[in-house]
Amino acid sequence: MVLADWAVWLGHPDPAPHLRGTYDSDAGFREIIAAHGGVVPLIASCIPANGKRVQRPILGSIGVIGSSSNIHRQFGAIFDGSGWLVRMHGSFGRMTAKTLATWDI
């Protein structure tokens, strides 16, 4: 939900109200990811109306990084201008991984 919260912070309407409150555990979230066929299509279904998929991220872009073959090793991320930040136990940290998809919102 951190990417949806980022979009709201940027001034967009909540792009993921249909997901809020629908899971209460990691297992529940993983079921939602599997039902969408991975994190890329899940995030794509939540992109604000004026968002667009791009090849190269810019400051503030959102994206999905990680494994192209293992949906349980894909992560939503925010581009800080030089790398990807992901939500980690109570904070954000830099993660280096393959970029699977990027959107400017």
JSON list of C-alpha atoms in Angstrom, two decimals:
[
{"chain": "A", "resi": 1, "resn": "MET", "atom": "CA", "xyz": [0.00, 0.00, 0.00]},
{"chain": "A", "resi": 2, "resn": "VAL", "atom": "CA", "xyz": [3.02, 2.26, 0.26]},
{"chain": "A", "resi": 3, "resn": "LEU", "atom": "CA", "xyz": [2.89, 3.05, -3.47]},
{"chain": "A", "resi": 4, "resn": "ALA", "atom": "CA", "xyz": [-0.79, 3.99, -3.19]},
{"chain": "A", "resi": 5, "resn": "ASP", "atom": "CA", "xyz": [0.06, 6.15, -0.17]},
{"chain": "A", "resi": 6, "resn": "TRP", "atom": "CA", "xyz": [2.83, 7.79, -2.23]},
{"chain": "A", "resi": 7, "resn": "ALA", "atom": "CA", "xyz": [0.33, 8.58, -5.01]},
{"chain": "A", "resi": 8, "resn": "VAL", "atom": "CA", "xyz": [-2.04, 10.12, -2.47]},
{"chain": "A", "resi": 9, "resn": "TRP", "atom": "CA", "xyz": [0.81, 12.17, -0.97]},
{"chain": "A", "resi": 10, "resn": "LEU", "atom": "CA", "xyz": [1.54, 13.47, -4.50]},
{"chain": "A", "resi": 11, "resn": "GLY", "atom": "CA", "xyz": [-2.08, 14.66, -4.72]},
{"chain": "A", "resi": 12, "resn": "HIS", "atom": "CA", "xyz": [-3.78, 11.83, -6.61]},
{"chain": "A", "resi": 13, "resn": "PRO", "atom": "CA", "xyz": [-7.01, 10.20, -5.46]},
{"chain": "A", "resi": 14, "resn": "ASP", "atom": "CA", "xyz": [-6.39, 6.91, -3.70]},
{"chain": "A", "resi": 15, "resn": "PRO", "atom": "CA", "xyz": [-5.54, 4.47, -6.53]},
{"chain": "A", "resi": 16, "resn": "ALA", "atom": "CA", "xyz": [-6.07, 1.36, -4.40]},
{"chain": "A", "resi": 17, "resn": "PRO", "atom": "CA", "xyz": [-9.25, 1.70, -2.33]},
{"chain": "A", "resi": 18, "resn": "HIS", "atom": "CA", "xyz": [-10.33, -1.70, -3.64]},
{"chain": "A", "resi": 19, "resn": "LEU", "atom": "CA", "xyz": [-7.33, -3.28, -1.87]},
{"chain": "A", "resi": 20, "resn": "ARG", "atom": "CA", "xyz": [-7.45, -1.48, 1.47]},
{"chain": "A", "resi": 21, "resn": "GLY", "atom": "CA", "xyz": [-8.70, -3.70, 4.26]},
{"chain": "A", "resi": 22, "resn": "THR", "atom": "CA", "xyz": [-8.80, -6.82, 2.07]},
{"chain": "A", "resi": 23, "resn": "TYR", "atom": "CA", "xyz": [-5.87, -8.56, 3.76]},
{"chain": "A", "resi": 24, "resn": "ASP", "atom": "CA", "xyz": [-4.37, -8.66, 7.22]},
{"chain": "A", "resi": 25, "resn": "SER", "atom": "CA", "xyz": [-1.30, -10.82, 6.77]},
{"chain": "A", "resi": 26, "resn": "ASP", "atom": "CA", "xyz": [1.59, -11.47, 4.43]},
{"chain": "A", "resi": 27, "resn": "ALA", "atom": "CA", "xyz": [-0.18, -14.63, 3.25]},
{"chain": "A", "resi": 28, "resn": "GLY", "atom": "CA", "xyz": [-3.28, -12.60, 2.37]},
{"chain": "A", "resi": 29, "resn": "PHE", "atom": "CA", "xyz": [-1.24, -10.09, 0.40]},
{"chain": "A", "resi": 30, "resn": "ARG", "atom": "CA", "xyz": [0.55, -12.91, -1.43]},
{"chain": "A", "resi": 31, "resn": "GLU", "atom": "CA", "xyz": [-2.86, -14.32, -2.44]},
{"chain": "A", "resi": 32, "resn": "ILE", "atom": "CA", "xyz": [-3.77, -10.96, -3.98]},
{"chain": "A", "resi": 33, "resn": "ILE", "atom": "CA", "xyz": [-0.45, -10.86, -5.87]},
{"chain": "A", "resi": 34, "resn": "ALA", "atom": "CA", "xyz": [-1.02, -14.39, -7.18]},
{"chain": "A", "resi": 35, "resn": "ALA", "atom": "CA", "xyz": [-4.60, -13.58, -8.22]},
{"chain": "A", "resi": 36, "resn": "HIS", "atom": "CA", "xyz": [-3.25, -10.69, -10.35]},
{"chain": "A", "resi": 37, "resn": "GLY", "atom": "CA", "xyz": [-0.44, -12.77, -11.84]},
{"chain": "A", "resi": 38, "resn": "GLY", "atom": "CA", "xyz": [2.34, -10.83, -10.14]},
{"chain": "A", "resi": 39, "resn": "VAL", "atom": "CA", "xyz": [3.18, -7.44, -8.74]},
{"chain": "A", "resi": 40, "resn": "VAL", "atom": "CA", "xyz": [3.49, -5.73, -12.15]},
{"chain": "A", "resi": 41, "resn": "PRO", "atom": "CA", "xyz": [-0.14, -6.33, -13.17]},
{"chain": "A", "resi": 42, "resn": "LEU", "atom": "CA", "xyz": [-1.30, -5.60, -9.61]},
{"chain": "A", "resi": 43, "resn": "ILE", "atom": "CA", "xyz": [0.42, -2.20, -9.60]},
{"chain": "A", "resi": 44, "resn": "ALA", "atom": "CA", "xyz": [-0.67, -1.52, -13.19]},
{"chain": "A", "resi": 45, "resn": "SER", "atom": "CA", "xyz": [-4.28, -1.91, -12.03]},
{"chain": "A", "resi": 46, "resn": "CYS", "atom": "CA", "xyz": [-3.71, 0.88, -9.47]},
{"chain": "A", "resi": 47, "resn": "ILE", "atom": "CA", "xyz": [-1.93, 3.52, -11.56]},
{"chain": "A", "resi": 48, "resn": "PRO", "atom": "CA", "xyz": [-3.63, 6.94, -11.39]},
{"chain": "A", "resi": 49, "resn": "ALA", "atom": "CA", "xyz": [-5.45, 8.00, -14.57]},
{"chain": "A", "resi": 50, "resn": "ASN", "atom": "CA", "xyz": [-2.72, 10.42, -15.65]},
{"chain": "A", "resi": 51, "resn": "GLY", "atom": "CA", "xyz": [0.11, 7.97, -14.91]},
{"chain": "A", "resi": 52, "resn": "LYS", "atom": "CA", "xyz": [2.07, 6.45, -17.75]},
{"chain": "A", "resi": 53, "resn": "ARG", "atom": "CA", "xyz": [4.40, 3.53, -18.12]},
{"chain": "A", "resi": 54, "resn": "VAL", "atom": "CA", "xyz": [7.93, 4.62, -19.02]},
{"chain": "A", "resi": 55, "resn": "GLN", "atom": "CA", "xyz": [11.25, 3.00, -19.84]},
{"chain": "A", "resi": 56, "resn": "ARG", "atom": "CA", "xyz": [13.39, 5.09, -17.47]},
{"chain": "A", "resi": 57, "resn": "PRO", "atom": "CA", "xyz": [12.38, 6.30, -14.02]},
{"chain": "A", "resi": 58, "resn": "ILE", "atom": "CA", "xyz": [12.63, 9.89, -12.87]},
{"chain": "A", "resi": 59, "resn": "LEU", "atom": "CA", "xyz": [12.58, 11.27, -9.34]},
{"chain": "A", "resi": 60, "resn": "GLY", "atom": "CA", "xyz": [9.33, 10.12, -7.73]},
{"chain": "A", "resi": 61, "resn": "SER", "atom": "CA", "xyz": [8.50, 7.37, -10.24]},
{"chain": "A", "resi": 62, "resn": "ILE", "atom": "CA", "xyz": [7.06, 4.15, -8.92]},
{"chain": "A", "resi": 63, "resn": "GLY", "atom": "CA", "xyz": [8.10, 0.76, -10.12]},
{"chain": "A", "resi": 64, "resn": "VAL", "atom": "CA", "xyz": [8.34, -2.94, -9.58]},
{"chain": "A", "resi": 65, "resn": "ILE", "atom": "CA", "xyz": [11.76, -4.48, -9.09]},
{"chain": "A", "resi": 66, "resn": "GLY", "atom": "CA", "xyz": [12.94, -8.02, -8.48]},
{"chain": "A", "resi": 67, "resn": "SER", "atom": "CA", "xyz": [12.58, -11.40, -10.11]},
{"chain": "A", "resi": 68, "resn": "SER", "atom": "CA", "xyz": [10.81, -11.69, -13.45]},
{"chain": "A", "resi": 69, "resn": "SER", "atom": "CA", "xyz": [10.11, -15.37, -12.79]},
{"chain": "A", "resi": 70, "resn": "ASN", "atom": "CA", "xyz": [9.16, -15.46, -9.08]},
{"chain": "A", "resi": 71, "resn": "ILE", "atom": "CA", "xyz": [6.18, -13.27, -8.16]},
{"chain": "A", "resi": 72, "resn": "HIS", "atom": "CA", "xyz": [7.05, -13.67, -4.48]},
{"chain": "A", "resi": 73, "resn": "ARG", "atom": "CA", "xyz": [10.37, -11.89, -5.08]},
{"chain": "A", "resi": 74, "resn": "GLN", "atom": "CA", "xyz": [8.89, -8.75, -6.69]},
{"chain": "A", "resi": 75, "resn": "PHE", "atom": "CA", "xyz": [8.70, -5.47, -4.81]},
{"chain": "A", "resi": 76, "resn": "GLY", "atom": "CA", "xyz": [6.96, -2.14, -5.27]},
{"chain": "A", "resi": 77, "resn": "ALA", "atom": "CA", "xyz": [9.49, 0.69, -5.13]},
{"chain": "A", "resi": 78, "resn": "ILE", "atom": "CA", "xyz": [9.87, 4.47, -5.37]},
{"chain": "A", "resi": 79, "resn": "PHE", "atom": "CA", "xyz": [12.72, 6.00, -7.39]},
{"chain": "A", "resi": 80, "resn": "ASP", "atom": "CA", "xyz": [14.67, 8.63, -5.44]},
{"chain": "A", "resi": 81, "resn": "GLY", "atom": "CA", "xyz": [16.64, 9.95, -8.39]},
{"chain": "A", "resi": 82, "resn": "SER", "atom": "CA", "xyz": [19.52, 7.52, -8.10]},
{"chain": "A", "resi": 83, "resn": "GLY", "atom": "CA", "xyz": [18.01, 4.20, -7.03]},
{"chain": "A", "resi": 84, "resn": "TRP", "atom": "CA", "xyz": [14.98, 2.30, -5.79]},
{"chain": "A", "resi": 85, "resn": "LEU", "atom": "CA", "xyz": [13.60, 2.58, -2.26]},
{"chain": "A", "resi": 86, "resn": "VAL", "atom": "CA", "xyz": [11.39, -0.16, -0.83]},
{"chain": "A", "resi": 87, "resn": "ARG", "atom": "CA", "xyz": [9.46, -0.38, 2.42]},
{"chain": "A", "resi": 88, "resn": "MET", "atom": "CA", "xyz": [11.32, -2.47, 4.97]},
{"chain": "A", "resi": 89, "resn": "HIS", "atom": "CA", "xyz": [10.31, -3.21, 8.55]},
{"chain": "A", "resi": 90, "resn": "GLY", "atom": "CA", "xyz": [9.17, 0.26, 9.60]},
{"chain": "A", "resi": 91, "resn": "SER", "atom": "CA", "xyz": [11.38, 2.31, 7.29]},
{"chain": "A", "resi": 92, "resn": "PHE", "atom": "CA", "xyz": [12.62, 2.61, 3.71]},
{"chain": "A", "resi": 93, "resn": "GLY", "atom": "CA", "xyz": [15.81, 1.12, 2.36]},
{"chain": "A", "resi": 94, "resn": "ARG", "atom": "CA", "xyz": [17.62, 1.01, -0.94]},
{"chain": "A", "resi": 95, "resn": "MET", "atom": "CA", "xyz": [17.31, -2.17, -2.96]},
{"chain": "A", "resi": 96, "resn": "THR", "atom": "CA", "xyz": [19.24, -3.05, -6.08]},
{"chain": "A", "resi": 97, "resn": "ALA", "atom": "CA", "xyz": [17.33, -5.42, -8.35]},
{"chain": "A", "resi": 98, "resn": "LYS", "atom": "CA", "xyz": [16.17, -5.75, -11.93]},
{"chain": "A", "resi": 99, "resn": "THR", "atom": "CA", "xyz": [13.57, -3.14, -12.89]},
{"chain": "A", "resi": 100, "resn": "LEU", "atom": "CA", "xyz": [10.46, -4.93, -14.15]},
{"chain": "A", "resi": 101, "resn": "ALA", "atom": "CA", "xyz": [8.19, -1.92, -14.77]},
{"chain": "A", "resi": 102, "resn": "THR", "atom": "CA", "xyz": [8.21, 1.85, -14.15]},
{"chain": "A", "resi": 103, "resn": "TRP", "atom": "CA", "xyz": [5.47, 4.47, -14.13]},
{"chain": "A", "resi": 104, "resn": "ASP", "atom": "CA", "xyz": [5.54, 8.25, -13.83]},
{"chain": "A", "resi": 105, "resn": "ILE", "atom": "CA", "xyz": [2.60, 9.43, -11.77]}
]
